[in-house]
Each structure stands twice: as structure tokens, then as C-alpha cells.
Amino acid sequence: MNITITKTTTPKAKPDESALGFGKIFTDHMFMMDYNKATGWTNARIVPFENLSIHPASTVLHYGSEIFEGLKAYRRADGKVQLFRPIENIRRMNRSAERLCLPEIPEEDALEALLKFVEVEQDWTPSSEGTSLYLRPFLFGNDESLGVHAVSNATFIIIASPVGSYYPEGINPVKIMIEDEDVRAVKGGTGYAKCGGNYAASNRAGERAAQQGYSQVLWLDGVHRKYIEEVGAMNVMFKIDGEIVTPMLSGSILPGITRMSCLEVLRNEGYNVSERLISIDELEEAMESGKLEEAWGCGTAAVISPIGELCYKGKKYAVNNGEIGETTQHLYDTLTGIQWGKVEDKFGWIVKL
Ligand code: PLP
Ligand code: COI
């Protein structure tokens, strides 16, 4: 793929790494590429970061034809930059594209785009403990007409943002509200796709939880409101009576790359791990009886995030006395160790620039 590069003439000053937060600061450039049904993907380019100009009737603005990804570039101690399992994000993006009738991108082209873009922006990868360069590829339908149908035109963009921790709590346990009113997704819907609409629809419950001091909601399944699904921006895992359990991939939850990596690490080390249905009744019973030893969320932005309190129908349950548990800490250390190049990558997950 031919990628043209136009460098900015007004580079920005790099931010203070101690106050990055999440997704508020953007780098100097972005990757863009256009799709038309007749010509396929064309005009791959890295250009100065700037506002977009799109037609007011553009499909994405009316019908939400949008998918996105999230992955990170990490700076190693030797100063070099590396990515964590980028091909998995590309494959998931193409599965999301298929669900939303958006054009897929050949894996090798998407990977080339990502790597070239990170090479251009690598100086923006922060080096302080716990920081990284968050990469946000996104793809949207861009027909200039109001008919509802699969699009003939689309745009693919990658932007980048130097980030610290997603939650202000950092690695400290977060409080999660179990949502019993709104649902996020149903089987046959778009739950397994990373599309913008899933997040728009989840904001109401998220806001209600935030008003009561909770970071995010834990969703129950959309049919029975009984089975645990996932948290707003991360998958969820529990340690119940020695068994590590996580909801199986049912079609309505996002197949997280961090989730998959945690399962591989744990199975490789001989932990007792199950992907299965977990009912709210089972979880409540485990919380009441003290069998719930640990709970944590996992995701690219959230990394491994211990859950210190769960609230269901107004009843509050402390998990592990509100402290990070042994397995949670072990997963955090192992995954971030591999990501930042401090722990040997025996799985072959790292892609160096
Ligand atoms: N579930 C949801 C709803 C998410 O937004 C995310 C974040 O991407 C995840 C799970 C975790 O996925 P991953 O580990 O691939 O980042
Ligand atoms: C990520 O972890 O990359 C996500 O996409 C979560 C997000 C919605 C902030």
C-alpha cells in the first residue's frame, strides 16, 4: 500500500506525563483512507491532525454507521516502541465491519497503516510508569444521502492520544453498579461488534451509576436480565471459591483482547478457569457467603482493574475488603510486564516497530 506522508509545519509541545488522563490530548498527525464501492480503499495518507469536513447528510451522522478499535503502543526501557497483539484488533474491526455492512480492510493493509502511523508518531509515546500511546482506529459510513442501506462510501482514520490510567482510581479498586433496568445488547444485535451505538445506548445507565458514586455499570443479559455480561468498557472476571470465571462469548459481549490474553496467561499457568454462564443469583450467593474472592475488569483502556465494591438493587457488597486481590495483581503484573517489555513474551504477542 502506498501511504503518502504530509508532516505538520506546527508541531505541538509534548504534554506533562504526570497529568495525561485518558483521551484528551492528541498527537500531530492522523492516518486517513477513503473507500468507494467502485474503487475500493484509496488515498492512504498521514496528514496533520485537523478537524474533519463532512457532508451534513453523511450516513454516520444519521444512522450511526461507525465502528472503532482501541489498542496501545508502549515504550520499553530501551526507548523503543512496541504494540500488543495489533492483528487481533484488526480482525475484530473487520468482524465489526461485517456486522454493520461497512467495508472491511485487508489485514495486511490495516497493519501497515497502523505501524507506519505509529512510526511517524512514536515520539508521542510517553515513558512514565503506567502511560502509553492509545491508538484509536475508526471507520464510518460516509454516503451523502439519507437513504437507509449499506454504504458505498466510507472513511477510515487512526488517531493517537498519549494516556495515563482510564479511571482516576488508577490501579486502585473501582466501584461497579450492577444494572437491572437498561440492557446493553441482545444476541443477534451488535453486542459483539465495537460500534459507537453500543456506547451511546449505555450512557443513561452509566450516568445513573455515576450519580451514586459508581465508575461504571455491570450489564446483565438482555433477555433474562439474569446472566452477567460485561462492564461498560471492559470484560469482567471473578474468582469464586478458587475458580476463575468469566462470561462466555455469547454474541452479546465484546470479545476483548485483554480478556483473551488473561485467559491464555491463566490457563498456561494451570489456573482453574471457566468461560460459562454466571447468573446474578450465583454471584449474589457468592457475595453473601464470602466465596467471591476477587473481581476485576480487563480491557485495553482499563488494563486490569480491580473491583472493590459491587452494588445490586441497592445492596452493597465489598469485594476482598475493597483491596486488590492476588490473582488480579498477578494478571496486572504479567500483562503490563509483557506490554512494557519487562516480562518475557512467551506468547508472541508483541510487535516491535
Ligand atoms: N468490553 C467493552 C464494552 C469494551 O469497550 C472494551 C474495550 O475495548 C472491552 C470489553 C475490552 O476489550 P479489549 O480488551 O479488546 O480492549
Ligand atoms: C478500549 O479499552 O480501548 C476501549 O475502547 C474502551 C473505551 C470505550 C474507552
mmCIF file of C-alpha atoms and ligand atoms in Angstrom:
data_model
loop_
_atom_site.group_PDB
_atom_site.id
_atom_site.type_symbol
_atom_site.label_atom_id
_atom_site.label_comp_id
_atom_site.label_asym_id
_atom_site.label_seq_id
_atom_site.Cartn_x
_atom_site.Cartn_y
_atom_site.Cartn_z
ATOM 1 C CA MET A 1 0.000 0.000 0.000
ATOM 2 C CA ASN A 2 1.300 3.441 -0.874
ATOM 3 C CA ILE A 3 0.969 5.811 2.106
ATOM 4 C CA THR A 4 1.738 9.480 1.455
ATOM 5 C CA ILE A 5 3.020 11.478 4.404
ATOM 6 C CA THR A 6 2.472 15.201 4.900
ATOM 7 C CA LYS A 7 4.163 16.454 8.065
ATOM 8 C CA THR A 8 2.725 19.266 10.150
ATOM 9 C CA THR A 9 4.542 22.589 9.995
ATOM 10 C CA THR A 10 3.336 23.455 13.512
ATOM 11 C CA PRO A 11 4.206 20.543 15.843
ATOM 12 C CA LYS A 12 2.662 20.776 19.313
ATOM 13 C CA ALA A 13 4.580 20.691 22.576
ATOM 14 C CA LYS A 14 4.532 17.263 24.258
ATOM 15 C CA PRO A 15 2.281 17.084 27.335
ATOM 16 C CA ASP A 16 3.169 16.786 31.015
ATOM 17 C CA GLU A 17 3.224 12.996 31.549
ATOM 18 C CA SER A 18 2.032 13.251 35.135
ATOM 19 C CA ALA A 19 -1.389 14.607 34.124
ATOM 20 C CA LEU A 20 -2.348 12.771 30.942
ATOM 21 C CA GLY A 21 -5.707 11.275 31.921
ATOM 22 C CA PHE A 22 -7.413 9.424 29.077
ATOM 23 C CA GLY A 23 -8.085 10.605 25.524
ATOM 24 C CA LYS A 24 -7.856 14.344 25.984
ATOM 25 C CA ILE A 25 -4.588 15.099 24.182
ATOM 26 C CA PHE A 26 -3.968 14.214 20.541
ATOM 27 C CA THR A 27 -0.791 13.864 18.526
ATOM 28 C CA ASP A 28 0.310 15.910 15.498
ATOM 29 C CA HIS A 29 -0.936 13.622 12.729
ATOM 30 C CA MET A 30 -3.644 11.174 11.729
ATOM 31 C CA PHE A 31 -3.919 8.370 9.223
ATOM 32 C CA MET A 32 -6.787 8.536 6.695
ATOM 33 C CA MET A 33 -8.033 6.408 3.833
ATOM 34 C CA ASP A 34 -11.181 6.596 1.680
ATOM 35 C CA TYR A 35 -13.448 3.859 0.422
ATOM 36 C CA ASN A 36 -15.719 3.794 -2.566
ATOM 37 C CA LYS A 37 -17.534 0.674 -3.725
ATOM 38 C CA ALA A 38 -16.189 1.060 -7.263
ATOM 39 C CA THR A 39 -12.565 1.828 -6.419
ATOM 40 C CA GLY A 40 -12.063 0.105 -3.033
ATOM 41 C CA TRP A 41 -9.773 1.700 -0.421
ATOM 42 C CA THR A 42 -7.673 4.531 -1.874
ATOM 43 C CA ASN A 43 -5.675 7.608 -0.917
ATOM 44 C CA ALA A 44 -3.914 6.208 2.172
ATOM 45 C CA ARG A 45 -2.282 9.179 3.819
ATOM 46 C CA ILE A 46 -0.800 10.510 7.028
ATOM 47 C CA VAL A 47 -1.707 14.155 7.378
ATOM 48 C CA PRO A 48 -1.602 16.852 10.070
ATOM 49 C CA PHE A 49 -4.255 16.288 12.785
ATOM 50 C CA GLU A 50 -7.190 18.549 11.984
ATOM 51 C CA ASN A 51 -10.983 18.809 12.115
ATOM 52 C CA LEU A 52 -12.915 16.793 9.554
ATOM 53 C CA SER A 53 -15.212 18.270 6.987
ATOM 54 C CA ILE A 54 -18.175 16.009 6.237
ATOM 55 C CA HIS A 55 -21.470 16.442 4.415
ATOM 56 C CA PRO A 56 -24.423 17.161 6.746
ATOM 57 C CA ALA A 57 -26.239 14.144 5.251
ATOM 58 C CA SER A 58 -23.270 11.810 5.861
ATOM 59 C CA THR A 59 -24.534 8.356 6.910
ATOM 60 C CA VAL A 60 -22.613 8.301 10.183
ATOM 61 C CA LEU A 61 -24.380 11.431 11.446
ATOM 62 C CA HIS A 62 -27.850 9.958 10.947
ATOM 63 C CA TYR A 63 -27.682 6.193 11.224
ATOM 64 C CA GLY A 64 -24.643 5.615 13.391
ATOM 65 C CA SER A 65 -22.660 3.548 10.866
ATOM 66 C CA GLU A 66 -19.475 3.604 12.887
ATOM 67 C CA ILE A 67 -17.055 1.095 14.363
ATOM 68 C CA PHE A 68 -13.845 1.617 16.274
ATOM 69 C CA GLU A 69 -10.915 -0.095 17.904
ATOM 70 C CA GLY A 70 -8.608 0.651 20.808
ATOM 71 C CA LEU A 71 -5.037 -0.534 21.229
ATOM 72 C CA LYS A 72 -1.840 0.851 22.662
ATOM 73 C CA ALA A 73 1.797 1.456 21.784
ATOM 74 C CA TYR A 74 4.174 1.075 24.747
ATOM 75 C CA ARG A 75 7.658 2.475 25.325
ATOM 76 C CA ARG A 76 10.166 -0.064 26.529
ATOM 77 C CA ALA A 77 13.019 0.680 28.922
ATOM 78 C CA ASP A 78 15.451 0.753 25.959
ATOM 79 C CA GLY A 79 13.409 3.590 24.445
ATOM 80 C CA LYS A 80 11.904 1.555 21.574
ATOM 81 C CA VAL A 81 8.155 1.374 20.964
ATOM 82 C CA GLN A 82 6.017 -1.767 20.630
ATOM 83 C CA LEU A 83 2.395 -2.815 20.059
ATOM 84 C CA PHE A 84 0.346 -5.521 21.797
ATOM 85 C CA ARG A 85 -1.495 -8.001 19.522
ATOM 86 C CA PRO A 86 -2.480 -5.437 16.849
ATOM 87 C CA ILE A 87 -3.639 -8.150 14.450
ATOM 88 C CA GLU A 88 -6.386 -9.103 16.917
ATOM 89 C CA ASN A 89 -7.745 -5.551 16.835
ATOM 90 C CA ILE A 90 -7.678 -5.584 13.047
ATOM 91 C CA ARG A 91 -9.550 -8.890 12.907
ATOM 92 C CA ARG A 92 -12.142 -7.655 15.383
ATOM 93 C CA MET A 93 -12.550 -4.434 13.400
ATOM 94 C CA ASN A 94 -13.299 -6.467 10.293
ATOM 95 C CA ARG A 95 -15.857 -8.568 12.200
ATOM 96 C CA SER A 96 -17.482 -5.342 13.411
ATOM 97 C CA ALA A 97 -17.429 -4.019 9.830
ATOM 98 C CA GLU A 98 -19.190 -7.134 8.575
ATOM 99 C CA ARG A 99 -21.939 -6.702 11.199
ATOM 100 C CA LEU A 100 -22.550 -3.068 10.271
ATOM 101 C CA CYS A 101 -22.229 -3.534 6.490
ATOM 102 C CA LEU A 102 -19.141 -1.341 6.409
ATOM 103 C CA PRO A 103 -16.224 -2.230 4.127
ATOM 104 C CA GLU A 104 -13.520 -4.461 5.587
ATOM 105 C CA ILE A 105 -9.825 -3.596 5.241
ATOM 106 C CA PRO A 106 -7.318 -6.260 4.156
ATOM 107 C CA GLU A 107 -5.434 -7.271 7.318
ATOM 108 C CA GLU A 108 -2.003 -6.548 5.863
ATOM 109 C CA ASP A 109 -3.055 -3.037 4.766
ATOM 110 C CA ALA A 110 -4.563 -2.198 8.153
ATOM 111 C CA LEU A 111 -1.429 -3.448 9.922
ATOM 112 C CA GLU A 112 0.834 -1.475 7.581
ATOM 113 C CA ALA A 113 -1.242 1.656 8.227
ATOM 114 C CA LEU A 114 -1.018 1.192 11.990
ATOM 115 C CA LEU A 115 2.710 0.537 12.028
ATOM 116 C CA LYS A 116 3.553 3.418 9.673
ATOM 117 C CA PHE A 117 1.371 5.787 11.688
ATOM 118 C CA VAL A 118 2.958 4.744 14.995
ATOM 119 C CA GLU A 119 6.403 5.133 13.431
ATOM 120 C CA VAL A 120 5.554 8.741 12.472
ATOM 121 C CA GLU A 121 4.060 9.500 15.925
ATOM 122 C CA GLN A 122 6.385 7.394 18.085
ATOM 123 C CA ASP A 123 7.916 10.404 19.869
ATOM 124 C CA TRP A 124 4.478 10.918 21.422
ATOM 125 C CA THR A 125 4.678 7.579 23.269
ATOM 126 C CA PRO A 126 5.152 8.569 26.905
ATOM 127 C CA SER A 127 7.666 6.730 29.078
ATOM 128 C CA SER A 128 6.428 7.268 32.657
ATOM 129 C CA GLU A 129 5.131 4.259 34.614
ATOM 130 C CA GLY A 130 1.622 3.265 33.505
ATOM 131 C CA THR A 131 1.487 5.508 30.431
ATOM 132 C CA SER A 132 1.144 4.570 26.756
ATOM 133 C CA LEU A 133 0.093 5.890 23.367
ATOM 134 C CA TYR A 134 -3.559 4.938 22.859
ATOM 135 C CA LEU A 135 -4.426 4.274 19.223
ATOM 136 C CA ARG A 136 -7.993 4.748 18.060
ATOM 137 C CA PRO A 137 -8.725 3.389 14.576
ATOM 138 C CA PHE A 138 -12.300 4.130 13.453
ATOM 139 C CA LEU A 139 -14.311 3.576 10.320
ATOM 140 C CA PHE A 140 -17.583 5.189 9.320
ATOM 141 C CA GLY A 141 -20.141 5.201 6.530
ATOM 142 C CA ASN A 142 -19.936 8.411 4.549
ATOM 143 C CA ASP A 143 -22.578 8.452 1.805
ATOM 144 C CA GLU A 144 -24.007 11.881 1.125
ATOM 145 C CA SER A 145 -27.666 10.833 1.091
ATOM 146 C CA LEU A 146 -30.431 9.967 3.554
ATOM 147 C CA GLY A 147 -31.483 6.505 2.346
ATOM 148 C CA VAL A 148 -31.042 3.690 4.849
ATOM 149 C CA HIS A 149 -28.860 0.985 3.316
ATOM 150 C CA ALA A 150 -25.308 -0.357 3.269
ATOM 151 C CA VAL A 151 -22.961 2.451 2.278
ATOM 152 C CA SER A 152 -20.980 2.915 -0.939
ATOM 153 C CA ASN A 153 -18.526 5.324 0.672
ATOM 154 C CA ALA A 154 -16.598 5.117 3.926
ATOM 155 C CA THR A 155 -13.669 6.705 5.709
ATOM 156 C CA PHE A 156 -11.038 5.045 7.882
ATOM 157 C CA ILE A 157 -8.994 7.113 10.312
ATOM 158 C CA ILE A 158 -6.456 6.407 13.041
ATOM 159 C CA ILE A 159 -5.795 8.992 15.730
ATOM 160 C CA ALA A 160 -3.500 8.696 18.733
ATOM 161 C CA SER A 161 -3.538 10.015 22.275
ATOM 162 C CA PRO A 162 -0.861 9.766 24.969
ATOM 163 C CA VAL A 163 -2.686 8.367 28.014
ATOM 164 C CA GLY A 164 -2.316 7.537 31.677
ATOM 165 C CA SER A 165 -4.927 5.498 33.503
ATOM 166 C CA TYR A 166 -8.547 5.330 32.306
ATOM 167 C CA TYR A 167 -10.056 5.528 35.774
ATOM 168 C CA PRO A 168 -8.959 8.285 38.141
ATOM 169 C CA GLU A 169 -8.552 5.424 40.684
ATOM 170 C CA GLY A 170 -5.587 4.055 38.649
ATOM 171 C CA ILE A 171 -4.840 0.523 39.838
ATOM 172 C CA ASN A 172 -6.952 1.096 42.967
ATOM 173 C CA PRO A 173 -10.261 -0.807 43.073
ATOM 174 C CA VAL A 174 -13.286 0.712 41.338
ATOM 175 C CA LYS A 175 -16.929 0.586 42.417
ATOM 176 C CA ILE A 176 -19.331 -1.003 39.940
ATOM 177 C CA MET A 177 -23.143 -0.864 39.855
ATOM 178 C CA ILE A 178 -24.997 -3.926 38.534
ATOM 179 C CA GLU A 179 -27.607 -2.541 36.128
ATOM 180 C CA ASP A 180 -31.073 -4.073 36.350
ATOM 181 C CA GLU A 181 -33.057 -1.711 34.135
ATOM 182 C CA ASP A 182 -31.353 -0.844 30.841
ATOM 183 C CA VAL A 183 -29.657 -3.524 28.754
ATOM 184 C CA ARG A 184 -26.646 -3.117 26.503
ATOM 185 C CA ALA A 185 -27.161 -5.740 23.841
ATOM 186 C CA VAL A 186 -29.009 -8.901 22.849
ATOM 187 C CA LYS A 187 -27.955 -11.959 20.909
ATOM 188 C CA GLY A 188 -28.382 -11.190 17.220
ATOM 189 C CA GLY A 189 -27.740 -7.498 17.863
ATOM 190 C CA THR A 190 -24.437 -5.646 17.802
ATOM 191 C CA GLY A 191 -23.045 -6.583 21.232
ATOM 192 C CA TYR A 192 -20.002 -8.388 19.839
ATOM 193 C CA ALA A 193 -19.193 -5.511 17.483
ATOM 194 C CA LYS A 194 -17.282 -2.467 18.652
ATOM 195 C CA CYS A 195 -19.723 0.074 17.266
ATOM 196 C CA GLY A 196 -20.369 3.557 18.555
ATOM 197 C CA GLY A 197 -24.096 2.923 19.020
ATOM 198 C CA ASN A 198 -23.451 0.352 21.768
ATOM 199 C CA TYR A 199 -21.752 3.048 23.807
ATOM 200 C CA ALA A 200 -24.324 5.762 23.100
ATOM 201 C CA ALA A 201 -27.069 3.447 24.364
ATOM 202 C CA SER A 202 -25.149 2.643 27.531
ATOM 203 C CA ASN A 203 -24.683 6.213 28.708
ATOM 204 C CA ARG A 204 -28.007 6.543 30.522
ATOM 205 C CA ALA A 205 -27.260 3.698 32.912
ATOM 206 C CA GLY A 206 -23.662 4.923 33.227
ATOM 207 C CA GLU A 207 -24.856 8.384 34.245
ATOM 208 C CA ARG A 208 -27.259 6.982 36.853
ATOM 209 C CA ALA A 209 -24.442 4.893 38.310
ATOM 210 C CA ALA A 210 -22.052 7.867 38.316
ATOM 211 C CA GLN A 211 -24.577 9.949 40.264
ATOM 212 C CA GLN A 212 -24.370 7.348 43.003
ATOM 213 C CA GLY A 213 -20.585 7.283 43.003
ATOM 214 C CA TYR A 214 -20.006 4.237 40.770
ATOM 215 C CA SER A 215 -17.427 4.165 37.970
ATOM 216 C CA GLN A 216 -19.365 2.024 35.502
ATOM 217 C CA VAL A 217 -22.191 -0.468 35.241
ATOM 218 C CA LEU A 218 -22.059 -4.241 35.012
ATOM 219 C CA TRP A 219 -24.589 -5.353 32.410
ATOM 220 C CA LEU A 220 -26.933 -8.311 32.704
ATOM 221 C CA ASP A 221 -28.131 -10.174 29.608
ATOM 222 C CA GLY A 222 -30.900 -8.518 27.615
ATOM 223 C CA VAL A 223 -33.358 -11.426 27.576
ATOM 224 C CA HIS A 224 -33.493 -12.792 31.143
ATOM 225 C CA ARG A 225 -31.703 -9.918 32.961
ATOM 226 C CA LYS A 226 -30.094 -12.700 34.836
ATOM 227 C CA TYR A 227 -26.693 -13.559 33.387
ATOM 228 C CA ILE A 228 -23.594 -11.410 33.867
ATOM 229 C CA GLU A 229 -22.292 -9.904 30.618
ATOM 230 C CA GLU A 230 -19.563 -7.248 30.891
ATOM 231 C CA VAL A 231 -18.780 -3.799 32.271
ATOM 232 C CA GLY A 232 -19.178 -0.552 30.271
ATOM 233 C CA ALA A 233 -15.651 -0.519 28.831
ATOM 234 C CA MET A 234 -14.176 -3.826 29.974
ATOM 235 C CA ASN A 235 -14.837 -7.541 30.296
ATOM 236 C CA VAL A 236 -15.272 -8.960 33.763
ATOM 237 C CA MET A 237 -13.780 -11.891 35.674
ATOM 238 C CA PHE A 238 -14.480 -13.336 39.117
ATOM 239 C CA LYS A 239 -12.648 -15.687 41.411
ATOM 240 C CA ILE A 240 -15.310 -17.723 43.172
ATOM 241 C CA ASP A 241 -14.195 -20.400 45.603
ATOM 242 C CA GLY A 242 -10.899 -20.914 43.753
ATOM 243 C CA GLU A 243 -12.422 -20.997 40.242
ATOM 244 C CA ILE A 244 -11.791 -18.127 37.849
ATOM 245 C CA VAL A 245 -14.951 -17.498 35.864
ATOM 246 C CA THR A 246 -15.813 -15.117 33.075
ATOM 247 C CA PRO A 247 -18.952 -14.910 30.935
ATOM 248 C CA MET A 248 -18.623 -16.972 27.782
ATOM 249 C CA LEU A 249 -18.734 -15.221 24.417
ATOM 250 C CA SER A 250 -22.432 -15.390 23.645
ATOM 251 C CA GLY A 251 -22.667 -12.861 20.797
ATOM 252 C CA SER A 252 -23.789 -10.023 23.029
ATOM 253 C CA ILE A 253 -20.477 -9.165 24.719
ATOM 254 C CA LEU A 254 -17.314 -7.763 23.212
ATOM 255 C CA PRO A 255 -14.637 -10.424 22.671
ATOM 256 C CA GLY A 256 -11.948 -8.476 24.484
ATOM 257 C CA ILE A 257 -8.327 -8.922 23.539
ATOM 258 C CA THR A 258 -7.300 -8.358 27.152
ATOM 259 C CA ARG A 259 -9.874 -10.976 28.204
ATOM 260 C CA MET A 260 -8.440 -13.468 25.724
ATOM 261 C CA SER A 261 -4.897 -12.683 26.915
ATOM 262 C CA CYS A 262 -5.829 -13.110 30.601
ATOM 263 C CA LEU A 263 -7.388 -16.496 29.846
ATOM 264 C CA GLU A 264 -4.277 -17.603 27.944
ATOM 265 C CA VAL A 265 -1.949 -16.494 30.766
ATOM 266 C CA LEU A 266 -4.074 -18.165 33.454
ATOM 267 C CA ARG A 267 -4.551 -21.449 31.554
ATOM 268 C CA ASN A 268 -0.855 -21.540 30.728
ATOM 269 C CA GLU A 269 -0.124 -21.349 34.454
ATOM 270 C CA GLY A 270 -2.584 -24.095 35.334
ATOM 271 C CA TYR A 271 -5.315 -21.987 36.991
ATOM 272 C CA ASN A 272 -8.846 -23.394 37.116
ATOM 273 C CA VAL A 273 -10.559 -21.182 34.502
ATOM 274 C CA SER A 274 -14.102 -21.389 33.060
ATOM 275 C CA GLU A 275 -15.917 -19.424 30.366
ATOM 276 C CA ARG A 276 -19.564 -20.036 31.152
ATOM 277 C CA LEU A 277 -22.895 -18.529 32.132
ATOM 278 C CA ILE A 278 -22.779 -16.798 35.524
ATOM 279 C CA SER A 279 -26.148 -15.840 36.915
ATOM 280 C CA ILE A 280 -26.693 -12.881 39.196
ATOM 281 C CA ASP A 281 -28.108 -15.378 41.714
ATOM 282 C CA GLU A 282 -24.811 -17.297 41.726
ATOM 283 C CA LEU A 283 -22.876 -14.062 42.127
ATOM 284 C CA GLU A 284 -25.127 -12.798 44.926
ATOM 285 C CA GLU A 285 -24.821 -16.122 46.730
ATOM 286 C CA ALA A 286 -21.026 -15.962 46.373
ATOM 287 C CA MET A 287 -21.004 -12.401 47.715
ATOM 288 C CA GLU A 288 -23.270 -13.276 50.637
ATOM 289 C CA SER A 289 -21.313 -16.393 51.601
ATOM 290 C CA GLY A 290 -17.862 -14.828 51.186
ATOM 291 C CA LYS A 291 -16.983 -17.185 48.314
ATOM 292 C CA LEU A 292 -16.376 -14.275 45.956
ATOM 293 C CA GLU A 293 -12.648 -13.863 46.487
ATOM 294 C CA GLU A 294 -11.830 -11.369 43.735
ATOM 295 C CA ALA A 295 -13.445 -9.463 40.880
ATOM 296 C CA TRP A 296 -11.743 -7.450 38.174
ATOM 297 C CA GLY A 297 -12.340 -5.860 34.813
ATOM 298 C CA CYS A 298 -9.998 -6.143 31.850
ATOM 299 C CA GLY A 299 -9.655 -4.016 28.748
ATOM 300 C CA THR A 300 -7.151 -2.032 26.748
ATOM 301 C CA ALA A 301 -8.024 1.316 28.305
ATOM 302 C CA ALA A 302 -8.854 -0.106 31.735
ATOM 303 C CA VAL A 303 -5.902 -2.595 31.717
ATOM 304 C CA ILE A 304 -6.617 -4.863 34.729
ATOM 305 C CA SER A 305 -8.899 -3.002 37.053
ATOM 306 C CA PRO A 306 -9.745 -4.477 40.458
ATOM 307 C CA ILE A 307 -13.375 -4.198 41.528
ATOM 308 C CA GLY A 308 -13.631 -3.265 45.196
ATOM 309 C CA GLU A 309 -17.403 -2.914 45.507
ATOM 310 C CA LEU A 310 -20.453 -4.215 43.661
ATOM 311 C CA CYS A 311 -23.934 -2.817 44.173
ATOM 312 C CA TYR A 312 -27.084 -4.714 43.136
ATOM 313 C CA LYS A 313 -30.622 -3.431 43.739
ATOM 314 C CA GLY A 314 -29.323 -1.027 46.371
ATOM 315 C CA LYS A 315 -27.351 -3.669 48.285
ATOM 316 C CA LYS A 316 -23.611 -3.019 48.534
ATOM 317 C CA TYR A 317 -21.038 -5.781 48.640
ATOM 318 C CA ALA A 318 -17.352 -5.176 49.350
ATOM 319 C CA VAL A 319 -15.076 -7.457 47.334
ATOM 320 C CA ASN A 320 -11.858 -8.613 49.017
ATOM 321 C CA ASN A 321 -12.255 -5.830 51.616
ATOM 322 C CA GLY A 322 -12.009 -3.282 48.807
ATOM 323 C CA GLU A 323 -8.429 -4.304 48.091
ATOM 324 C CA ILE A 324 -6.677 -5.665 45.029
ATOM 325 C CA GLY A 325 -6.510 -9.480 45.139
ATOM 326 C CA GLU A 326 -3.618 -11.804 44.471
ATOM 327 C CA THR A 327 -4.774 -13.083 41.050
ATOM 328 C CA THR A 328 -5.742 -9.591 39.919
ATOM 329 C CA GLN A 329 -2.306 -8.271 40.877
ATOM 330 C CA HIS A 330 -0.610 -11.222 39.183
ATOM 331 C CA LEU A 331 -2.502 -10.612 35.928
ATOM 332 C CA TYR A 332 -1.755 -6.890 36.077
ATOM 333 C CA ASP A 333 1.949 -7.550 36.582
ATOM 334 C CA THR A 334 2.148 -10.210 33.870
ATOM 335 C CA LEU A 335 0.204 -8.389 31.166
ATOM 336 C CA THR A 336 1.670 -4.948 31.740
ATOM 337 C CA GLY A 337 5.086 -6.609 32.093
ATOM 338 C CA ILE A 338 4.752 -8.089 28.608
ATOM 339 C CA GLN A 339 3.283 -4.859 27.208
ATOM 340 C CA TRP A 340 6.101 -2.668 28.510
ATOM 341 C CA GLY A 341 8.754 -5.262 27.653
ATOM 342 C CA LYS A 342 9.695 -6.079 31.261
ATOM 343 C CA VAL A 343 8.432 -9.673 31.201
ATOM 344 C CA GLU A 344 9.384 -12.220 28.529
ATOM 345 C CA ASP A 345 6.718 -12.505 25.817
ATOM 346 C CA LYS A 346 6.477 -16.257 25.524
ATOM 347 C CA PHE A 347 3.170 -15.997 23.660
ATOM 348 C CA GLY A 348 4.491 -13.992 20.687
ATOM 349 C CA TRP A 349 2.069 -11.112 21.284
ATOM 350 C CA ILE A 350 4.425 -8.175 20.848
ATOM 351 C CA VAL A 351 5.007 -6.410 17.540
ATOM 352 C CA LYS A 352 8.064 -4.177 17.623
ATOM 353 C CA LEU A 353 8.248 -1.154 15.361
HETATM 354 N N1 PLP B 1 -15.988 -4.614 26.609
HETATM 355 C C1 PLP B 1 -16.257 -3.386 26.164
HETATM 356 C C2 PLP B 1 -17.665 -2.950 26.099
HETATM 357 C C3 PLP B 1 -15.207 -2.538 25.771
HETATM 358 O O1 PLP B 1 -15.460 -1.300 25.339
HETATM 359 C C4 PLP B 1 -13.883 -2.997 25.862
HETATM 360 C C5 PLP B 1 -12.784 -2.140 25.446
HETATM 361 O O2 PLP B 1 -12.310 -2.190 24.367
HETATM 362 C C6 PLP B 1 -13.655 -4.293 26.323
HETATM 363 C C7 PLP B 1 -14.730 -5.076 26.695
HETATM 364 C C8 PLP B 1 -12.280 -4.855 26.390
HETATM 365 O O3 PLP B 1 -11.765 -5.153 25.112
HETATM 366 P P1 PLP B 1 -10.212 -5.102 24.830
HETATM 367 O O4 PLP B 1 -9.560 -5.935 25.850
HETATM 368 O O5 PLP B 1 -10.062 -5.680 23.458
HETATM 369 O O6 PLP B 1 -9.779 -3.689 24.897
HETATM 370 C C1 COI B 2 -10.677 0.393 24.989
HETATM 371 O O1 COI B 2 -10.396 -0.175 26.033
HETATM 372 O O2 COI B 2 -9.873 0.504 24.059
HETATM 373 C C2 COI B 2 -11.990 0.958 24.766
HETATM 374 O O3 COI B 2 -12.350 1.089 23.644
HETATM 375 C C3 COI B 2 -12.772 1.399 25.898
HETATM 376 C C4 COI B 2 -13.341 2.710 25.619
HETATM 377 C C5 COI B 2 -14.719 2.736 25.187
HETATM 378 C C6 COI B 2 -12.764 3.863 26.259
#
